[in-house]
Amino acid sequence: MRNVPLPAAAALMTNALIWGLSWTAFKFLQANGMHPLWSTACIFCVCLAVLIALRPAALQELRGHPELILVGVTSGLTNAGFNVAVGFGDVVRVLLLFYLMPVWSVVLARVVLHEAIRLRAVMRIALGLAGAMVVLYQPGMGMPLPHNVADWTAVSAGFAFALNNVLLRRHQEVSGAARGIAMLSGCTLLSAGFGAVFAGLGAMPWPPALNMTLAPTLAAWSALFLAAMLCLQYGVVRLPANITSVIMLAEILFASVSAWALGATVIHPSDLIGGALIISAPWLIRDRAELAGH
């Protein structure tokens, strides 16, 4: 760790801190009448507008890469799903199920990128799934499977996140600004689209009028998420993948501690045991060949 660039590590830690505390925003907005889908659409729309203003040339590059539509779709599914899950579900449980992402990454990298599945990758799958079983197990509930919409949404968002990462690796020749616009566009359009469909069906309310309760929170978190994206872009290109994956797991710590401190969750022994197994999975990335693929 002696040669780890501290600014890059600090940038990734800042990203993890912002995402780890983001549940407070979505729960607050949801409690004040704004569904997480509408919150996600508003926040990422602001981020998108700022990025386009800062990097207008990236729009032309984006037009030459229609394959980034899938990057936008998977990013939109990731963020819409995660924000809805933390808005309505138990924060710690949602984070742990979402961070099964390394399990899906191994499988998807094999299917999409044709990467070999090594022994350590199999061990990551085993650890991740074992951790999920511990977190999900409840006496008398049968097989340890997701029990509610928040659980399933968290798992699905983690799968979409893994697919998004695999697709980004596949299109790494495209500039970060173009990829960022594709991702933010997907987050904005899919969240707004799902919101319109569900609201039209009567399954959720239409967005309320902005007021002095909602507007400051939306503005503040738009700025924070934009900062998080910039920190992520800065950090991931300056650190090895194994160090990046470990630092980003700090999000679970930030979210768990803050949720427990604010009384939003009760941490059970099964959460600690299952979480330890899930968190240990990325530590199994060691050899140079694997680092090149993650």
Short mmCIF file of C-alpha atoms in Angstrom, two decimals:
data_model
loop_
_atom_site.label_atom_id
_atom_site.label_comp_id
_atom_site.label_asym_id
_atom_site.label_seq_id
_atom_site.Cartn_x
_atom_site.Cartn_y
_atom_site.Cartn_z
CA MET A 1 0.00 0.00 0.00
CA ARG A 2 3.05 2.29 0.20
CA ASN A 3 2.74 3.28 -3.45
CA VAL A 4 -1.01 3.94 -3.41
CA PRO A 5 -1.67 7.53 -4.56
CA LEU A 6 -3.43 9.10 -1.59
CA PRO A 7 -5.48 11.62 -3.65
CA ALA A 8 -6.90 8.76 -5.75
CA ALA A 9 -7.69 6.70 -2.66
CA ALA A 10 -9.30 9.75 -1.02
CA ALA A 11 -11.39 10.35 -4.15
CA LEU A 12 -12.74 6.79 -4.09
CA MET A 13 -13.39 7.03 -0.36
CA THR A 14 -15.34 10.24 -0.96
CA ASN A 15 -17.39 8.47 -3.62
CA ALA A 16 -18.11 5.63 -1.19
CA LEU A 17 -19.07 8.09 1.55
CA ILE A 18 -21.54 9.95 -0.67
CA TRP A 19 -23.19 6.76 -1.90
CA GLY A 20 -23.11 5.27 1.59
CA LEU A 21 -25.10 8.23 2.93
CA SER A 22 -27.39 8.62 -0.09
CA TRP A 23 -30.07 6.49 1.55
CA THR A 24 -30.80 9.41 3.88
CA ALA A 25 -31.77 11.59 0.92
CA PHE A 26 -34.04 9.07 -0.75
CA LYS A 27 -35.78 8.09 2.47
CA PHE A 28 -36.25 11.78 3.36
CA LEU A 29 -37.63 12.65 -0.07
CA GLN A 30 -39.88 9.60 -0.08
CA ALA A 31 -41.23 10.50 3.37
CA ASN A 32 -42.06 13.96 2.01
CA GLY A 33 -44.04 12.68 -0.94
CA MET A 34 -41.42 12.23 -3.65
CA HIS A 35 -40.98 8.65 -4.81
CA PRO A 36 -37.33 7.53 -5.30
CA LEU A 37 -37.91 7.15 -9.05
CA TRP A 38 -38.79 10.84 -9.36
CA SER A 39 -35.92 11.81 -7.06
CA THR A 40 -33.47 9.79 -9.15
CA ALA A 41 -34.76 11.33 -12.39
CA CYS A 42 -34.45 14.89 -11.02
CA ILE A 43 -31.01 14.45 -9.47
CA PHE A 44 -29.40 12.75 -12.46
CA CYS A 45 -31.04 15.15 -14.90
CA VAL A 46 -29.21 18.00 -13.16
CA CYS A 47 -25.94 16.01 -13.23
CA LEU A 48 -26.46 15.29 -16.93
CA ALA A 49 -27.05 18.95 -17.75
CA VAL A 50 -23.89 20.00 -15.91
CA LEU A 51 -21.75 17.32 -17.60
CA ILE A 52 -23.01 18.28 -21.06
CA ALA A 53 -22.28 21.93 -20.30
CA LEU A 54 -18.74 21.03 -19.23
CA ARG A 55 -18.04 18.51 -22.03
CA PRO A 56 -20.27 19.42 -25.02
CA ALA A 57 -17.89 17.73 -27.49
CA ALA A 58 -18.70 14.37 -25.88
CA LEU A 59 -22.18 14.48 -27.46
CA GLN A 60 -20.66 14.17 -30.92
CA GLU A 61 -18.52 11.25 -29.78
CA LEU A 62 -21.57 9.62 -28.24
CA ARG A 63 -23.41 9.69 -31.57
CA GLY A 64 -20.65 7.55 -33.05
CA HIS A 65 -21.11 4.84 -30.41
CA PRO A 66 -24.72 3.61 -30.43
CA GLU A 67 -23.58 0.56 -28.46
CA LEU A 68 -23.44 2.82 -25.40
CA ILE A 69 -27.24 2.63 -25.30
CA LEU A 70 -26.84 -0.62 -23.38
CA VAL A 71 -24.46 1.12 -20.97
CA GLY A 72 -27.15 3.74 -20.37
CA VAL A 73 -29.85 1.12 -19.86
CA THR A 74 -27.85 -0.91 -17.36
CA SER A 75 -26.77 2.23 -15.50
CA GLY A 76 -30.38 3.39 -15.37
CA LEU A 77 -31.57 0.04 -14.03
CA THR A 78 -28.78 0.06 -11.45
CA ASN A 79 -29.52 3.47 -10.01
CA ALA A 80 -33.30 3.34 -10.25
CA GLY A 81 -33.35 -0.08 -8.59
CA PHE A 82 -30.84 0.76 -5.88
CA ASN A 83 -32.50 4.05 -4.94
CA VAL A 84 -35.96 2.50 -4.81
CA ALA A 85 -34.63 -0.36 -2.67
CA VAL A 86 -32.95 1.91 -0.11
CA GLY A 87 -35.96 4.23 -0.16
CA PHE A 88 -38.35 1.48 0.92
CA GLY A 89 -36.22 -1.37 2.28
CA ASP A 90 -33.84 -2.04 5.15
CA VAL A 91 -30.66 -0.13 4.32
CA VAL A 92 -28.10 -2.71 5.48
CA ARG A 93 -29.92 -5.64 3.91
CA VAL A 94 -30.26 -3.77 0.61
CA LEU A 95 -26.53 -2.86 0.57
CA LEU A 96 -25.43 -6.41 1.26
CA LEU A 97 -27.65 -7.88 -1.45
CA PHE A 98 -26.61 -5.19 -3.91
CA TYR A 99 -22.95 -5.97 -3.28
CA LEU A 100 -23.36 -9.50 -4.56
CA MET A 101 -22.16 -7.69 -7.68
CA PRO A 102 -18.75 -9.49 -7.73
CA VAL A 103 -20.62 -12.80 -8.11
CA TRP A 104 -22.49 -11.61 -11.19
CA SER A 105 -19.34 -9.94 -12.58
CA VAL A 106 -17.52 -13.27 -12.79
CA VAL A 107 -20.36 -14.93 -14.68
CA LEU A 108 -21.04 -11.99 -16.98
CA ALA A 109 -17.34 -11.50 -17.78
CA ARG A 110 -17.30 -15.11 -18.93
CA VAL A 111 -20.45 -14.75 -21.08
CA VAL A 112 -19.85 -11.26 -22.50
CA LEU A 113 -16.04 -10.94 -22.54
CA HIS A 114 -15.19 -14.65 -22.76
CA GLU A 115 -12.84 -14.39 -19.79
CA ALA A 116 -11.72 -17.61 -18.16
CA ILE A 117 -13.20 -18.44 -14.76
CA ARG A 118 -10.26 -19.07 -12.43
CA LEU A 119 -10.20 -20.76 -9.05
CA ARG A 120 -10.27 -17.45 -7.19
CA ALA A 121 -13.30 -16.40 -9.22
CA VAL A 122 -15.11 -19.59 -8.17
CA MET A 123 -14.16 -18.86 -4.58
CA ARG A 124 -15.59 -15.33 -4.90
CA ILE A 125 -18.86 -16.79 -6.18
CA ALA A 126 -18.99 -19.27 -3.31
CA LEU A 127 -18.24 -16.63 -0.66
CA GLY A 128 -20.73 -14.15 -2.10
CA LEU A 129 -23.55 -16.67 -2.36
CA ALA A 130 -22.82 -18.07 1.11
CA GLY A 131 -23.00 -14.55 2.52
CA ALA A 132 -26.31 -13.93 0.74
CA MET A 133 -27.77 -17.14 2.15
CA VAL A 134 -26.83 -16.09 5.68
CA VAL A 135 -28.30 -12.60 5.24
CA LEU A 136 -31.51 -13.91 3.68
CA TYR A 137 -32.11 -16.85 6.01
CA GLN A 138 -35.08 -16.54 8.33
CA PRO A 139 -36.39 -19.48 10.39
CA GLY A 140 -39.62 -20.87 9.03
CA MET A 141 -39.31 -19.09 5.67
CA GLY A 142 -37.99 -22.06 3.67
CA MET A 143 -35.26 -21.47 1.11
CA PRO A 144 -33.19 -18.32 1.85
CA LEU A 145 -34.44 -16.25 -1.07
CA PRO A 146 -35.32 -12.54 -1.29
CA HIS A 147 -38.52 -12.01 0.68
CA ASN A 148 -39.95 -8.74 -0.63
CA VAL A 149 -39.81 -6.19 -3.44
CA ALA A 150 -36.91 -4.30 -1.85
CA ASP A 151 -34.83 -7.51 -1.62
CA TRP A 152 -35.48 -8.48 -5.23
CA THR A 153 -34.88 -4.93 -6.43
CA ALA A 154 -31.52 -4.80 -4.60
CA VAL A 155 -30.37 -8.10 -6.13
CA SER A 156 -31.54 -7.01 -9.60
CA ALA A 157 -29.80 -3.64 -9.26
CA GLY A 158 -26.56 -5.40 -8.28
CA PHE A 159 -26.84 -7.62 -11.35
CA ALA A 160 -27.41 -4.56 -13.55
CA PHE A 161 -24.40 -2.87 -11.93
CA ALA A 162 -22.20 -5.87 -12.73
CA LEU A 163 -23.41 -5.89 -16.35
CA ASN A 164 -22.82 -2.15 -16.56
CA ASN A 165 -19.22 -2.60 -15.40
CA VAL A 166 -18.62 -5.40 -17.90
CA LEU A 167 -20.00 -3.26 -20.73
CA LEU A 168 -17.85 -0.31 -19.66
CA ARG A 169 -14.78 -2.54 -19.83
CA ARG A 170 -15.87 -3.67 -23.29
CA HIS A 171 -16.08 -0.03 -24.47
CA GLN A 172 -13.17 1.44 -22.56
CA GLU A 173 -11.84 3.13 -25.72
CA VAL A 174 -14.68 5.66 -25.46
CA SER A 175 -13.93 8.78 -23.42
CA GLY A 176 -15.09 9.02 -19.84
CA ALA A 177 -17.27 12.04 -20.67
CA ALA A 178 -19.17 10.18 -23.41
CA ARG A 179 -19.67 7.16 -21.19
CA GLY A 180 -20.75 9.45 -18.36
CA ILE A 181 -23.37 11.15 -20.53
CA ALA A 182 -24.68 7.74 -21.62
CA MET A 183 -24.92 6.56 -18.02
CA LEU A 184 -26.57 9.73 -16.71
CA SER A 185 -29.01 9.75 -19.65
CA GLY A 186 -30.01 6.19 -18.82
CA CYS A 187 -30.51 7.05 -15.16
CA THR A 188 -32.68 10.06 -16.01
CA LEU A 189 -34.78 8.53 -18.78
CA LEU A 190 -35.40 5.13 -17.21
CA SER A 191 -36.29 6.54 -13.80
CA ALA A 192 -38.66 9.07 -15.37
CA GLY A 193 -40.07 6.42 -17.73
CA PHE A 194 -40.72 3.87 -14.98
CA GLY A 195 -42.19 6.62 -12.83
CA ALA A 196 -44.59 7.70 -15.58
CA VAL A 197 -45.72 4.11 -16.24
CA PHE A 198 -46.27 3.24 -12.57
CA ALA A 199 -47.92 6.58 -11.82
CA GLY A 200 -50.19 6.16 -14.84
CA LEU A 201 -51.22 2.75 -13.52
CA GLY A 202 -51.90 4.21 -10.09
CA ALA A 203 -49.09 2.23 -8.44
CA MET A 204 -47.26 5.34 -7.24
CA PRO A 205 -47.99 9.09 -7.03
CA TRP A 206 -46.97 11.66 -9.61
CA PRO A 207 -44.16 13.97 -8.48
CA PRO A 208 -45.24 16.73 -6.10
CA ALA A 209 -44.63 20.40 -6.75
CA LEU A 210 -41.20 21.56 -5.66
CA ASN A 211 -41.21 23.34 -2.31
CA MET A 212 -38.70 24.53 0.27
CA THR A 213 -38.59 21.04 1.78
CA LEU A 214 -37.77 19.14 -1.41
CA ALA A 215 -35.79 21.65 -3.50
CA PRO A 216 -32.76 22.13 -1.18
CA THR A 217 -32.34 18.37 -0.75
CA LEU A 218 -32.57 17.72 -4.49
CA ALA A 219 -30.09 20.51 -5.23
CA ALA A 220 -27.62 19.41 -2.59
CA TRP A 221 -27.66 15.77 -3.64
CA SER A 222 -27.38 16.66 -7.32
CA ALA A 223 -24.11 18.41 -6.44
CA LEU A 224 -22.99 15.51 -4.26
CA PHE A 225 -23.70 12.85 -6.88
CA LEU A 226 -21.88 14.90 -9.51
CA ALA A 227 -18.90 15.14 -7.13
CA ALA A 228 -19.12 11.38 -6.53
CA MET A 229 -19.02 10.69 -10.26
CA LEU A 230 -15.98 12.94 -10.72
CA CYS A 231 -14.23 11.29 -7.76
CA LEU A 232 -14.93 7.86 -9.20
CA GLN A 233 -13.59 8.84 -12.63
CA TYR A 234 -10.45 10.26 -11.00
CA GLY A 235 -9.80 7.32 -8.71
CA VAL A 236 -10.45 4.27 -10.88
CA VAL A 237 -7.89 5.22 -13.54
CA ARG A 238 -5.14 5.75 -10.96
CA LEU A 239 -5.50 2.67 -8.76
CA PRO A 240 -5.27 -1.09 -9.37
CA ALA A 241 -8.63 -2.86 -9.60
CA ASN A 242 -8.09 -4.87 -6.40
CA ILE A 243 -7.49 -1.73 -4.33
CA THR A 244 -10.42 0.05 -6.00
CA SER A 245 -12.84 -2.78 -5.23
CA VAL A 246 -11.79 -2.90 -1.58
CA ILE A 247 -12.05 0.87 -1.07
CA MET A 248 -15.50 0.98 -2.66
CA LEU A 249 -16.76 -1.58 -0.14
CA ALA A 250 -16.44 1.20 2.43
CA GLU A 251 -19.89 2.22 1.17
CA ILE A 252 -21.34 -0.68 3.13
CA LEU A 253 -19.59 0.52 6.28
CA PHE A 254 -20.75 4.12 5.86
CA ALA A 255 -24.33 3.08 5.13
CA SER A 256 -24.52 0.50 7.92
CA VAL A 257 -23.08 2.74 10.62
CA SER A 258 -25.18 5.74 9.62
CA ALA A 259 -28.38 3.66 9.38
CA TRP A 260 -27.73 2.12 12.80
CA ALA A 261 -26.82 5.48 14.36
CA LEU A 262 -29.96 7.14 12.99
CA GLY A 263 -32.21 4.26 14.04
CA ALA A 264 -33.10 3.26 10.48
CA THR A 265 -32.06 -0.37 10.91
CA VAL A 266 -31.25 -3.06 13.44
CA ILE A 267 -28.06 -4.96 12.63
CA HIS A 268 -28.47 -8.67 13.34
CA PRO A 269 -25.67 -11.21 13.84
CA SER A 270 -26.64 -12.83 10.53
CA ASP A 271 -26.07 -9.47 8.80
CA LEU A 272 -22.58 -9.25 10.26
CA ILE A 273 -21.66 -12.82 9.33
CA GLY A 274 -23.19 -12.68 5.85
CA GLY A 275 -21.75 -9.21 5.25
CA ALA A 276 -18.26 -10.41 6.20
CA LEU A 277 -18.50 -13.21 3.63
CA ILE A 278 -19.77 -10.87 0.89
CA ILE A 279 -17.15 -8.22 1.65
CA SER A 280 -14.34 -10.78 1.64
CA ALA A 281 -15.03 -11.78 -1.99
CA PRO A 282 -13.16 -8.90 -3.72
CA TRP A 283 -10.07 -9.57 -1.58
CA LEU A 284 -9.54 -12.74 -3.62
CA ILE A 285 -8.43 -10.70 -6.64
CA ARG A 286 -4.68 -11.20 -6.70
CA ASP A 287 -3.06 -12.20 -9.96
CA ARG A 288 -2.24 -9.74 -12.74
CA ALA A 289 -4.47 -11.52 -15.27
CA GLU A 290 -7.50 -11.04 -13.06
CA LEU A 291 -6.66 -7.40 -12.38
CA ALA A 292 -6.67 -6.75 -16.10
CA GLY A 293 -10.23 -8.05 -16.28
CA HIS A 294 -11.77 -6.22 -13.33
#
